[in-house]
Amino acid sequence: MTVAFPKKGPGDIKAGQMVTVTVLAEGPIGADGTAPETAQVRIPVERLRRGPTGHRYAIHIRKWRGTNVSPVTLTRQGDPWQLVDEPPPHGLRELLDDTRFLAQHVYGVAMSTLDIFESTLGRRMPWNPEGRVVLKARDLVTATDTGYQRGSNIIRFGSVDRMGYKVPTALYRDIVAHEVTHAILDGFRPAWADELATMEQLAMHEALADLVAILSVFSSRDVVYRQLEAARAGFGAGQVVDDVVMMRSLFDFARDLFARGPLREPFVGVVPDHWQELCEPHARGAVVVGAVLRAVQRLWVERNARLGDGQSLRQKAESGSIVATRVLRMVIRGLSYMPPVDVSWRDLLRGIIAADLDMVPEDIHGYRDALQAEFSAIGIRRVSRDNISGVENYQGLRYPIRLSALGSDPQEVQRFVWENPRLLDAARLERRTPLSSTRVRTSERVSPDGFVISEIGASFIQTVRMSRREANVRLGLRTTRDYVDIRGGGLLRFDAGGRLVYAALKPVMDRERQGKLFGSDQQHDAELAASAGVRNRFHGTGD
């Protein structure tokens, strides 16, 4: 099917223009071996070269035999702006041989994942490093080597054995969304997964990628409907789809997504004891994923109760997709309220709640309460609304800055911090060491009253290298190393008038905080060893 656009010249394509693309709703194999279900995603229009290669992505598909890449064209001949959308073949063998649909599916899922981040945050998401992300959709790697590779802008997809065939993992919608999310997060906050990142940050990466994968697929009404239909198939006459069934449908769906083979451990729904000390980032992150899914299920049940008992199965499915989409956007929006280094699970919760307070001041349906309750149930302390912005501690701030520069020049942000000693003291910056990274981004969002609100987000990081003696004297760190690297930083958000409205700081020269992070040489070495296998190659467990 060709997507119908009036004949236009290149200059007639408008910013924000979207096109519909067919992708596999879940994966290449339907229930009981039937033909796979499809879904429609809306993605931004862009010029596509043969490959396909666009502004943000390049899709490489290797021929089944050999190492050569087989370029694919997704657009009408002579018109690189007009994408031609085609349905997948019905048979599994034909689908696996259809290189064009594989390219269309991977491109569509990758673009829709990027678009939900950019449309939610109101800004472009960078890569780390800049350039295009290359998705090798049928690569010569095993399933366990499927993953995003930091520093290379490459995502490699291996194959799994299914029904006697080698099935590319790139045909599974959730796996593509998961790995693309890793790339997005790495561009957005590189320090969450660099050489100084702790296991907590790596687990955060995995949890966020899992949530985007699960909720982006579950936000499709047809997918939710099929889950409820499958659950109802085992019912006796007269039974109805109740709260327990919806809970089971949601968690079975999450387990099924990640039971593709040896890619990862199946989804964990029961909270393990001392889960925040688990040495495997997927296992640690799965506990938080479970908390968010329980909040989704709770909100889904409450929405159905408000709408009454007379709903059809499709109406209940629509309610589930609406709740999943709202929670997914809450989580994504919260990222822009989190510090650039040393993020914790409570930072995640605070970011979600603070961002949603700004977006939806009156939470009449209890989305924030549901998330707070489920995070509290796994041991993450609730976030109080009192001074959630963190700025009430800094009264009488000076603003000897130029608004035009504040939104684009890191030096202007550094000057703001310097001119406010109270803020400087709160960040506990080391006075002799320059900031190692300062990023400034503007964003726009539409408030509930329909007005467009412009904001400025500025983050800074300071890394300090200390000798063994200096680390002991100034921070109380005991180590046999010749030197140690410690760091901290912060996030500052300014309104359209240039006034500070939110602050999330990780003090640098803070004895208590750095002592907990560093621990001992033995603890430090054990954490580095545990995270070495996943720090630069996400998702692969090697198991």
Coordinates of C-alpha atoms in Angstrom, one line a residue:
M1 CA 0.0 0.0 0.0
T2 CA 1.3 3.4 -1.0
V3 CA 0.8 6.1 1.6
A4 CA -1.2 8.8 -0.3
F5 CA 0.3 12.3 -0.3
P6 CA -0.5 15.0 -2.8
K7 CA 2.3 15.5 -5.2
K8 CA 4.7 17.9 -3.6
G9 CA 8.2 19.3 -4.1
P10 CA 10.8 18.7 -1.4
G11 CA 10.2 22.1 0.1
D12 CA 6.5 21.3 0.7
I13 CA 7.1 18.7 3.4
K14 CA 6.2 20.4 6.7
A15 CA 7.8 19.9 10.1
G16 CA 5.7 17.5 12.1
Q17 CA 4.2 15.7 9.1
M18 CA 3.6 12.1 9.9
V19 CA 3.2 8.9 8.0
T20 CA 1.7 5.5 8.9
V21 CA 3.9 2.4 8.8
T22 CA 3.0 -1.2 9.3
V23 CA 5.1 -3.2 11.8
L24 CA 4.7 -6.5 13.6
A25 CA 2.5 -6.0 16.7
E26 CA 4.7 -8.3 18.8
G27 CA 6.8 -10.7 16.8
P28 CA 6.9 -12.9 13.6
I29 CA 5.0 -15.9 15.1
G30 CA 1.4 -15.6 16.0
A31 CA -0.5 -17.6 18.7
D32 CA -0.3 -21.3 18.1
G33 CA 2.0 -20.8 15.1
T34 CA -0.6 -18.6 13.2
A35 CA 0.3 -15.6 11.0
P36 CA 1.6 -12.7 13.0
E37 CA -0.5 -9.7 14.0
T38 CA 0.4 -6.3 12.7
A39 CA 0.1 -2.8 14.1
Q40 CA 0.2 0.7 12.6
V41 CA 2.7 3.3 14.0
R42 CA 2.9 6.9 13.1
I43 CA 6.4 8.3 12.4
P44 CA 7.8 11.6 11.2
V45 CA 8.2 12.0 7.4
E46 CA 11.8 12.3 6.3
R47 CA 14.0 11.8 3.2
L48 CA 15.1 8.2 3.0
R49 CA 18.0 6.9 0.9
R50 CA 18.5 3.4 -0.2
G51 CA 19.5 1.2 2.7
P52 CA 17.3 2.5 4.2
T53 CA 19.2 5.5 5.6
G54 CA 17.5 8.5 7.1
H55 CA 18.7 11.5 9.2
R56 CA 18.8 9.5 12.5
Y57 CA 19.1 5.8 11.5
A58 CA 20.7 3.5 9.0
I59 CA 19.3 0.0 8.7
H60 CA 21.8 -2.7 7.5
I61 CA 20.5 -6.1 6.6
R62 CA 23.0 -8.8 5.8
K63 CA 22.2 -11.4 3.2
W64 CA 21.4 -14.8 4.6
R65 CA 24.6 -16.2 3.1
G66 CA 27.8 -14.1 3.4
T67 CA 28.6 -10.8 5.0
N68 CA 27.4 -8.4 2.4
V69 CA 24.7 -5.9 3.2
S70 CA 21.6 -6.0 1.0
P71 CA 20.3 -2.4 0.6
V72 CA 16.6 -1.9 0.5
T73 CA 14.4 1.0 -0.8
L74 CA 11.3 1.9 1.2
T75 CA 10.2 4.9 -0.9
R76 CA 8.6 5.4 -4.3
Q77 CA 11.0 5.5 -7.2
G78 CA 12.2 9.1 -7.7
D79 CA 10.5 10.4 -4.6
P80 CA 12.6 9.8 -1.4
W81 CA 10.0 11.5 0.8
Q82 CA 7.2 9.2 -0.1
L83 CA 7.4 6.0 1.9
V84 CA 5.6 2.9 0.5
D85 CA 4.0 0.9 3.3
E86 CA 3.6 -2.8 2.6
P87 CA 2.0 -5.6 4.7
P88 CA 4.1 -8.6 5.7
P89 CA 3.8 -12.0 4.0
H90 CA 1.5 -14.5 5.8
G91 CA 3.9 -17.5 5.9
L92 CA 6.8 -17.6 8.3
R93 CA 9.3 -18.7 5.7
E94 CA 8.2 -16.0 3.3
L95 CA 8.4 -13.4 6.1
L96 CA 11.9 -14.4 7.0
D97 CA 12.9 -14.1 3.3
D98 CA 11.3 -10.7 3.0
T99 CA 14.2 -8.3 3.4
R100 CA 12.1 -5.3 2.6
F101 CA 9.6 -5.9 5.3
L102 CA 12.3 -6.5 7.9
A103 CA 13.8 -3.1 7.0
Q104 CA 10.3 -1.4 7.1
H105 CA 9.5 -3.0 10.5
V106 CA 12.9 -2.1 12.1
Y107 CA 12.8 1.4 10.8
G108 CA 9.2 1.9 11.9
V109 CA 9.7 0.7 15.4
A110 CA 13.0 2.6 15.8
M111 CA 11.5 5.9 14.6
S112 CA 8.3 5.5 16.7
T113 CA 10.4 4.9 19.8
L114 CA 12.5 7.9 19.2
D115 CA 9.4 10.0 18.4
I116 CA 7.7 9.2 21.7
F117 CA 10.7 10.5 23.5
E118 CA 11.0 13.6 21.4
S119 CA 7.3 14.4 21.4
T120 CA 7.1 13.9 25.2
L121 CA 10.1 15.9 26.1
G122 CA 9.6 18.5 23.5
R123 CA 13.2 18.4 22.2
R124 CA 15.5 16.4 19.9
M125 CA 17.4 13.5 21.5
P126 CA 21.1 13.3 20.6
W127 CA 23.2 10.2 20.1
N128 CA 26.5 9.4 21.9
P129 CA 28.5 10.0 19.8
E130 CA 26.7 12.2 17.3
G131 CA 25.9 10.8 13.9
R132 CA 23.5 8.0 12.9
V133 CA 22.6 4.9 14.9
V134 CA 23.2 1.8 12.7
L135 CA 20.8 -1.0 13.3
K136 CA 22.3 -4.3 12.0
A137 CA 19.0 -6.1 11.7
R138 CA 20.3 -9.6 10.7
D139 CA 23.8 -9.7 12.0
L140 CA 26.3 -12.5 12.4
V141 CA 26.0 -12.7 16.1
T142 CA 24.3 -15.0 18.6
A143 CA 21.0 -14.1 20.3
T144 CA 22.9 -13.3 23.5
D145 CA 25.1 -10.8 21.7
T146 CA 22.1 -8.8 20.5
G147 CA 22.5 -5.3 22.0
Y148 CA 23.5 -1.7 21.8
Q149 CA 27.2 -1.1 21.8
R150 CA 28.3 2.1 23.6
G151 CA 30.7 4.4 21.7
S152 CA 30.0 2.8 18.3
N153 CA 26.4 3.9 17.6
I154 CA 25.7 0.3 16.6
I155 CA 22.8 -2.0 17.6
R156 CA 23.3 -5.6 16.6
F157 CA 20.5 -8.1 16.3
G158 CA 21.2 -11.8 16.2
S159 CA 18.8 -14.7 15.6
V160 CA 16.9 -17.3 17.7
D161 CA 15.9 -20.8 16.6
R162 CA 12.1 -21.0 16.2
M163 CA 10.0 -23.7 14.5
G164 CA 13.1 -25.0 12.6
Y165 CA 14.1 -21.5 11.3
K166 CA 16.7 -18.9 12.3
V167 CA 14.5 -15.9 13.3
P168 CA 16.1 -12.5 13.5
T169 CA 15.5 -10.9 16.9
A170 CA 14.9 -7.6 15.0
L171 CA 11.5 -8.9 14.0
Y172 CA 10.4 -8.7 17.7
R173 CA 9.0 -5.2 18.2
D174 CA 9.8 -5.1 21.9
I175 CA 13.5 -6.0 21.4
V176 CA 14.0 -3.3 18.9
A177 CA 12.3 -0.7 21.2
H178 CA 14.4 -1.9 24.1
E179 CA 17.7 -1.5 22.4
V180 CA 16.8 1.8 20.7
T181 CA 15.9 3.1 24.2
H182 CA 19.4 2.2 25.4
A183 CA 20.8 4.3 22.6
I184 CA 18.4 7.2 23.4
L185 CA 19.3 7.2 27.1
D186 CA 23.0 7.0 26.4
G187 CA 22.8 10.1 24.2
F188 CA 20.6 11.9 26.8
R189 CA 22.7 11.1 29.9
P190 CA 26.0 9.5 28.9
A191 CA 27.2 9.4 32.6
W192 CA 24.5 6.9 33.5
A193 CA 26.5 4.2 31.8
D194 CA 30.1 5.3 31.6
E195 CA 33.2 3.9 33.3
L196 CA 32.2 5.6 36.6
A197 CA 28.6 4.5 36.6
T198 CA 27.5 2.1 39.4
M199 CA 25.4 -1.0 39.1
E200 CA 22.4 1.1 40.1
Q201 CA 22.7 3.2 37.0
L202 CA 23.1 0.2 34.7
A203 CA 20.0 -1.4 36.3
M204 CA 18.2 1.9 35.8
H205 CA 19.1 1.7 32.1
E206 CA 17.7 -1.8 31.8
A207 CA 14.5 -0.9 33.8
L208 CA 13.8 2.1 31.6
A209 CA 14.4 0.2 28.4
D210 CA 12.1 -2.6 29.6
L211 CA 9.4 -0.2 30.5
V212 CA 9.5 1.5 27.1
A213 CA 9.5 -1.8 25.4
I214 CA 6.5 -3.2 27.4
L215 CA 4.4 -0.1 27.6
S216 CA 4.9 1.0 24.0
V217 CA 3.7 -2.3 22.8
F218 CA 0.9 -2.6 25.4
S219 CA -0.3 0.9 24.4
S220 CA -1.7 -0.6 21.3
R221 CA -5.4 -1.3 21.8
D222 CA -5.4 -4.3 19.5
V223 CA -2.5 -5.9 21.5
V224 CA -4.3 -5.5 24.8
Y225 CA -7.5 -6.8 23.2
R226 CA -5.8 -10.0 22.1
Q227 CA -4.3 -10.5 25.6
L228 CA -7.8 -10.2 27.1
E229 CA -9.2 -12.5 24.5
A230 CA -6.6 -15.1 25.2
A231 CA -7.2 -14.9 29.0
R232 CA -11.0 -15.2 28.4
A233 CA -10.6 -18.3 26.2
G234 CA -10.0 -20.5 29.3
F235 CA -13.1 -19.2 31.1
G236 CA -16.3 -21.1 31.8
A237 CA -19.7 -19.9 30.7
G238 CA -20.8 -16.7 32.3
Q239 CA -17.4 -15.7 33.7
V240 CA -16.3 -12.1 33.2
V241 CA -12.9 -10.5 32.7
D242 CA -12.3 -9.2 36.2
D243 CA -9.4 -7.4 38.0
V244 CA -7.4 -10.7 38.5
V245 CA -7.6 -11.5 34.8
M246 CA -6.4 -8.1 33.8
M247 CA -3.5 -8.4 36.3
R248 CA -2.6 -11.8 34.9
S249 CA -2.9 -10.6 31.3
L250 CA -0.5 -7.7 31.9
F251 CA 2.1 -9.7 33.7
D252 CA 1.9 -12.7 31.3
F253 CA 2.3 -10.2 28.5
A254 CA 5.4 -8.8 30.0
R255 CA 6.8 -12.3 30.7
D256 CA 6.1 -13.4 27.1
L257 CA 7.9 -10.4 25.6
F258 CA 11.1 -11.4 27.2
A259 CA 10.8 -15.2 26.9
R260 CA 12.2 -15.1 23.4
G261 CA 15.0 -17.4 24.2
P262 CA 18.3 -16.7 26.0
L263 CA 18.2 -13.0 25.6
R264 CA 17.4 -12.4 29.3
E265 CA 15.9 -13.9 32.3
P266 CA 12.1 -14.1 32.2
F267 CA 10.2 -11.2 33.8
V268 CA 10.3 -11.3 37.6
G269 CA 7.0 -10.4 39.4
V270 CA 7.9 -11.4 43.0
V271 CA 10.1 -8.9 44.9
P272 CA 13.3 -10.7 46.0
D273 CA 14.8 -9.9 49.5
H274 CA 17.6 -7.3 49.3
W275 CA 16.9 -6.7 45.6
Q276 CA 18.8 -3.4 45.6
E277 CA 22.0 -5.5 46.3
L278 CA 21.5 -7.9 43.4
C279 CA 24.7 -8.0 41.2
E280 CA 22.8 -8.4 37.9
P281 CA 21.3 -5.2 36.4
H282 CA 18.4 -6.9 34.6
A283 CA 17.3 -8.7 37.8
R284 CA 17.6 -5.5 39.9
G285 CA 15.7 -3.4 37.3
A286 CA 13.0 -6.0 36.9
V287 CA 11.7 -5.3 40.4
V288 CA 11.1 -1.6 39.5
V289 CA 9.5 -2.7 36.2
G290 CA 7.1 -4.8 38.3
A291 CA 6.2 -1.9 40.5
V292 CA 5.3 0.3 37.5
L293 CA 3.3 -2.5 35.9
R294 CA 1.3 -3.0 39.2
A295 CA 0.6 0.7 39.1
V296 CA -0.6 0.4 35.5
Q297 CA -2.9 -2.6 36.5
R298 CA -4.3 -0.6 39.4
L299 CA -5.1 2.4 37.3
W300 CA -6.6 0.2 34.6
V301 CA -8.9 -1.4 37.1
E302 CA -9.9 2.0 38.6
R303 CA -10.6 3.4 35.1
N304 CA -12.8 0.5 34.2
A305 CA -14.7 0.9 37.5
R306 CA -15.4 4.5 36.7
L307 CA -16.8 3.6 33.3
G308 CA -19.1 0.9 34.7
D309 CA -19.8 -2.8 34.2
G310 CA -21.4 -2.5 30.7
Q311 CA -18.1 -2.2 28.9
S312 CA -17.2 -4.5 26.0
L313 CA -13.9 -6.3 25.9
R314 CA -12.7 -3.8 23.3
Q315 CA -13.6 -0.9 25.6
K316 CA -11.6 -2.4 28.4
A317 CA -8.7 -3.0 26.1
E318 CA -8.8 0.7 25.1
S319 CA -8.7 1.7 28.7
G320 CA -5.6 -0.4 29.2
S321 CA -3.9 1.2 26.2
I322 CA -4.8 4.7 27.4
V323 CA -3.4 4.0 30.9
A324 CA -0.2 2.4 29.5
T325 CA 0.4 5.4 27.2
R326 CA -0.1 7.9 30.0
V327 CA 2.3 6.1 32.4
L328 CA 4.9 5.7 29.7
R329 CA 4.9 9.4 29.0
M330 CA 5.1 10.1 32.8
V331 CA 8.2 8.0 33.0
I332 CA 9.8 9.6 30.0
R333 CA 9.0 13.1 31.1
G334 CA 10.5 12.4 34.5
L335 CA 13.9 11.8 32.9
S336 CA 14.3 15.5 32.3
Y337 CA 14.0 16.1 36.0
M338 CA 16.7 13.7 37.1
P339 CA 20.4 14.5 37.8
P340 CA 23.0 13.7 35.2
V341 CA 25.1 11.4 37.5
D342 CA 24.6 8.8 40.2
V343 CA 20.9 8.5 39.7
S344 CA 19.0 6.4 42.3
W345 CA 15.5 4.8 42.2
R346 CA 14.2 7.6 44.4
D347 CA 15.6 10.1 41.9
L348 CA 13.5 8.3 39.3
L349 CA 10.4 8.5 41.4
R350 CA 11.0 12.2 42.3
G351 CA 11.5 13.0 38.6
I352 CA 8.3 11.3 37.6
I353 CA 6.2 13.0 40.3
A354 CA 7.8 16.5 39.9
A355 CA 7.4 16.4 36.1
D356 CA 3.8 15.3 36.3
L357 CA 3.0 18.0 38.9
D358 CA 4.2 20.6 36.4
M359 CA 2.3 18.9 33.5
V360 CA -1.0 18.0 35.3
P361 CA -1.3 19.9 38.6
E362 CA -4.7 18.3 39.5
D363 CA -4.2 14.5 39.4
I364 CA -7.9 13.6 39.7
H365 CA -7.4 10.0 38.7
G366 CA -4.6 9.2 41.1
Y367 CA -1.7 8.3 38.7
R368 CA 0.9 9.8 41.0
D369 CA -0.6 8.2 44.1
A370 CA -0.6 4.8 42.3
L371 CA 3.1 5.0 41.4
Q372 CA 4.1 6.3 44.9
A373 CA 2.2 3.4 46.5
E374 CA 3.9 0.7 44.3
F375 CA 7.4 2.2 44.7
S376 CA 6.8 2.3 48.5
A377 CA 5.8 -1.4 48.4
I378 CA 9.3 -2.3 47.1
G379 CA 11.1 -0.1 49.6
I380 CA 11.5 3.1 47.8
R381 CA 10.5 6.0 50.1
R382 CA 7.6 8.2 48.9
V383 CA 8.4 11.7 47.6
S384 CA 6.8 14.5 49.5
R385 CA 5.3 17.4 47.6
D386 CA 6.8 19.8 50.1
N387 CA 9.7 21.5 48.3
I388 CA 9.8 18.8 45.6
S389 CA 11.3 21.4 43.3
G390 CA 14.3 21.7 45.6
V391 CA 14.5 25.5 45.1
E392 CA 13.0 26.7 48.4
N393 CA 16.4 26.1 50.0
Y394 CA 17.9 28.8 47.7
Q395 CA 16.1 32.1 48.5
G396 CA 17.4 35.4 47.2
L397 CA 19.2 34.0 44.1
R398 CA 21.0 36.5 41.9
Y399 CA 20.3 36.5 38.2
P400 CA 23.2 38.5 36.5
I401 CA 22.7 36.5 33.3
R402 CA 21.3 37.1 29.9
L403 CA 18.2 35.0 29.1
S404 CA 19.2 34.6 25.4
A405 CA 22.5 33.0 26.4
L406 CA 21.1 30.9 29.2
G407 CA 19.2 28.7 26.8
S408 CA 22.3 27.9 24.6
D409 CA 25.6 28.8 26.3
P410 CA 27.0 26.5 29.0
Q411 CA 29.2 29.3 30.2
E412 CA 26.1 31.3 31.2
V413 CA 24.9 28.4 33.3
Q414 CA 28.3 28.1 35.0
R415 CA 28.2 31.9 35.7
F416 CA 24.8 31.5 37.3
V417 CA 26.1 28.8 39.6
W418 CA 29.3 30.9 40.4
E419 CA 27.3 34.1 41.2
N420 CA 25.1 32.2 43.8
P421 CA 27.4 31.0 46.6
R422 CA 24.5 29.3 48.3
L423 CA 23.9 27.1 45.3
L424 CA 27.6 26.5 44.9
D425 CA 27.8 25.3 48.5
A426 CA 24.8 23.0 48.1
A427 CA 26.5 21.3 45.1
R428 CA 29.7 21.1 47.1
L429 CA 31.8 21.7 44.1
E430 CA 35.6 21.5 44.3
R431 CA 36.7 25.1 43.8
R432 CA 40.0 24.3 42.0
T433 CA 38.5 21.9 39.4
P434 CA 36.5 23.0 36.4
L435 CA 33.2 21.4 35.5
S436 CA 33.9 18.5 33.2
S437 CA 30.6 18.7 31.4
T438 CA 27.8 21.2 31.0
R439 CA 24.8 20.7 28.7
V440 CA 22.0 23.2 28.0
R441 CA 18.8 22.2 26.3
T442 CA 15.6 24.1 25.6
S443 CA 12.3 22.2 25.5
E444 CA 8.6 23.0 24.9
R445 CA 5.5 21.4 26.3
V446 CA 1.8 22.0 26.0
S447 CA 0.2 22.7 29.4
P448 CA -3.4 21.4 30.2
D449 CA -4.8 24.9 29.5
G450 CA -3.4 24.7 25.9
F451 CA -0.5 27.1 26.2
V452 CA 3.0 26.2 25.0
I453 CA 5.5 26.5 27.8
S454 CA 9.2 26.9 27.1
E455 CA 11.7 25.7 29.6
I456 CA 15.5 25.5 29.9
G457 CA 17.2 22.4 31.3
A458 CA 20.9 22.7 32.3
S459 CA 23.0 19.9 33.7
F460 CA 26.6 20.0 34.9
I461 CA 29.1 17.3 36.1
Q462 CA 32.4 17.7 38.0
T463 CA 34.9 14.9 38.1
V464 CA 37.8 15.3 40.6
R465 CA 40.9 13.1 40.7
M466 CA 42.4 12.8 44.2
S467 CA 45.5 11.2 45.5
R468 CA 45.1 8.4 48.1
R469 CA 46.0 10.8 51.0
E470 CA 43.8 13.6 49.7
A471 CA 40.8 11.3 49.4
N472 CA 41.3 10.1 52.9
V473 CA 41.8 13.6 54.4
R474 CA 39.0 15.4 52.6
L475 CA 36.4 12.6 52.1
G476 CA 37.4 9.8 54.5
L477 CA 37.9 7.3 51.7
R478 CA 40.2 4.5 52.5
T479 CA 42.0 3.0 49.5
T480 CA 45.3 1.4 48.5
R481 CA 45.0 3.0 45.0
D482 CA 47.3 5.7 44.0
Y483 CA 44.4 7.9 43.1
V484 CA 40.6 7.8 43.0
D485 CA 38.1 9.6 40.7
I486 CA 35.0 11.0 42.4
R487 CA 32.3 13.1 40.9
G488 CA 28.9 14.8 41.3
G489 CA 26.8 17.3 39.5
G490 CA 23.3 18.6 39.1
L491 CA 20.3 19.5 37.0
L492 CA 18.8 23.0 37.0
R493 CA 15.6 23.9 35.3
F494 CA 14.6 27.4 34.4
D495 CA 11.3 28.8 33.3
A496 CA 10.7 30.9 30.2
G497 CA 11.7 34.0 32.2
G498 CA 15.1 32.5 33.2
R499 CA 14.1 31.9 36.9
L500 CA 15.3 28.7 38.6
V501 CA 12.2 26.5 39.2
Y502 CA 13.8 23.0 39.9
A503 CA 17.1 21.7 41.2
A504 CA 18.4 18.1 41.6
L505 CA 21.9 18.1 43.0
K506 CA 24.5 15.3 43.7
P507 CA 27.1 17.1 45.9
V508 CA 30.7 16.4 44.8
M509 CA 32.7 16.9 48.0
D510 CA 30.2 15.2 50.3
R511 CA 31.9 12.8 52.7
E512 CA 28.7 10.7 53.4
R513 CA 27.6 10.4 49.8
Q514 CA 31.0 9.6 48.4
G515 CA 31.7 7.1 51.2
K516 CA 28.5 5.2 50.4
L517 CA 29.3 5.2 46.7
F518 CA 32.9 4.1 47.0
G519 CA 32.6 1.8 50.0
S520 CA 35.9 -0.2 50.1
D521 CA 38.4 -1.3 47.5
Q522 CA 36.9 -4.8 47.7
Q523 CA 33.4 -3.5 47.2
H524 CA 34.5 -1.2 44.4
D525 CA 36.3 -4.0 42.6
A526 CA 33.4 -6.4 43.0
E527 CA 31.0 -4.0 41.5
L528 CA 33.3 -3.2 38.6
A529 CA 33.7 -6.9 37.9
A530 CA 30.0 -7.5 38.0
S531 CA 29.1 -4.7 35.7
A532 CA 32.0 -5.2 33.2
G533 CA 30.0 -7.5 30.9
V534 CA 27.1 -5.1 30.5
R535 CA 28.6 -1.6 30.7
N536 CA 29.4 -1.2 27.0
R537 CA 27.1 -3.8 25.6
F538 CA 23.5 -3.6 26.9
H539 CA 21.0 -6.4 27.0
G540 CA 23.4 -9.3 26.3
T541 CA 23.7 -11.6 29.4
G542 CA 26.2 -14.0 27.9
D543 CA 24.3 -16.8 29.6

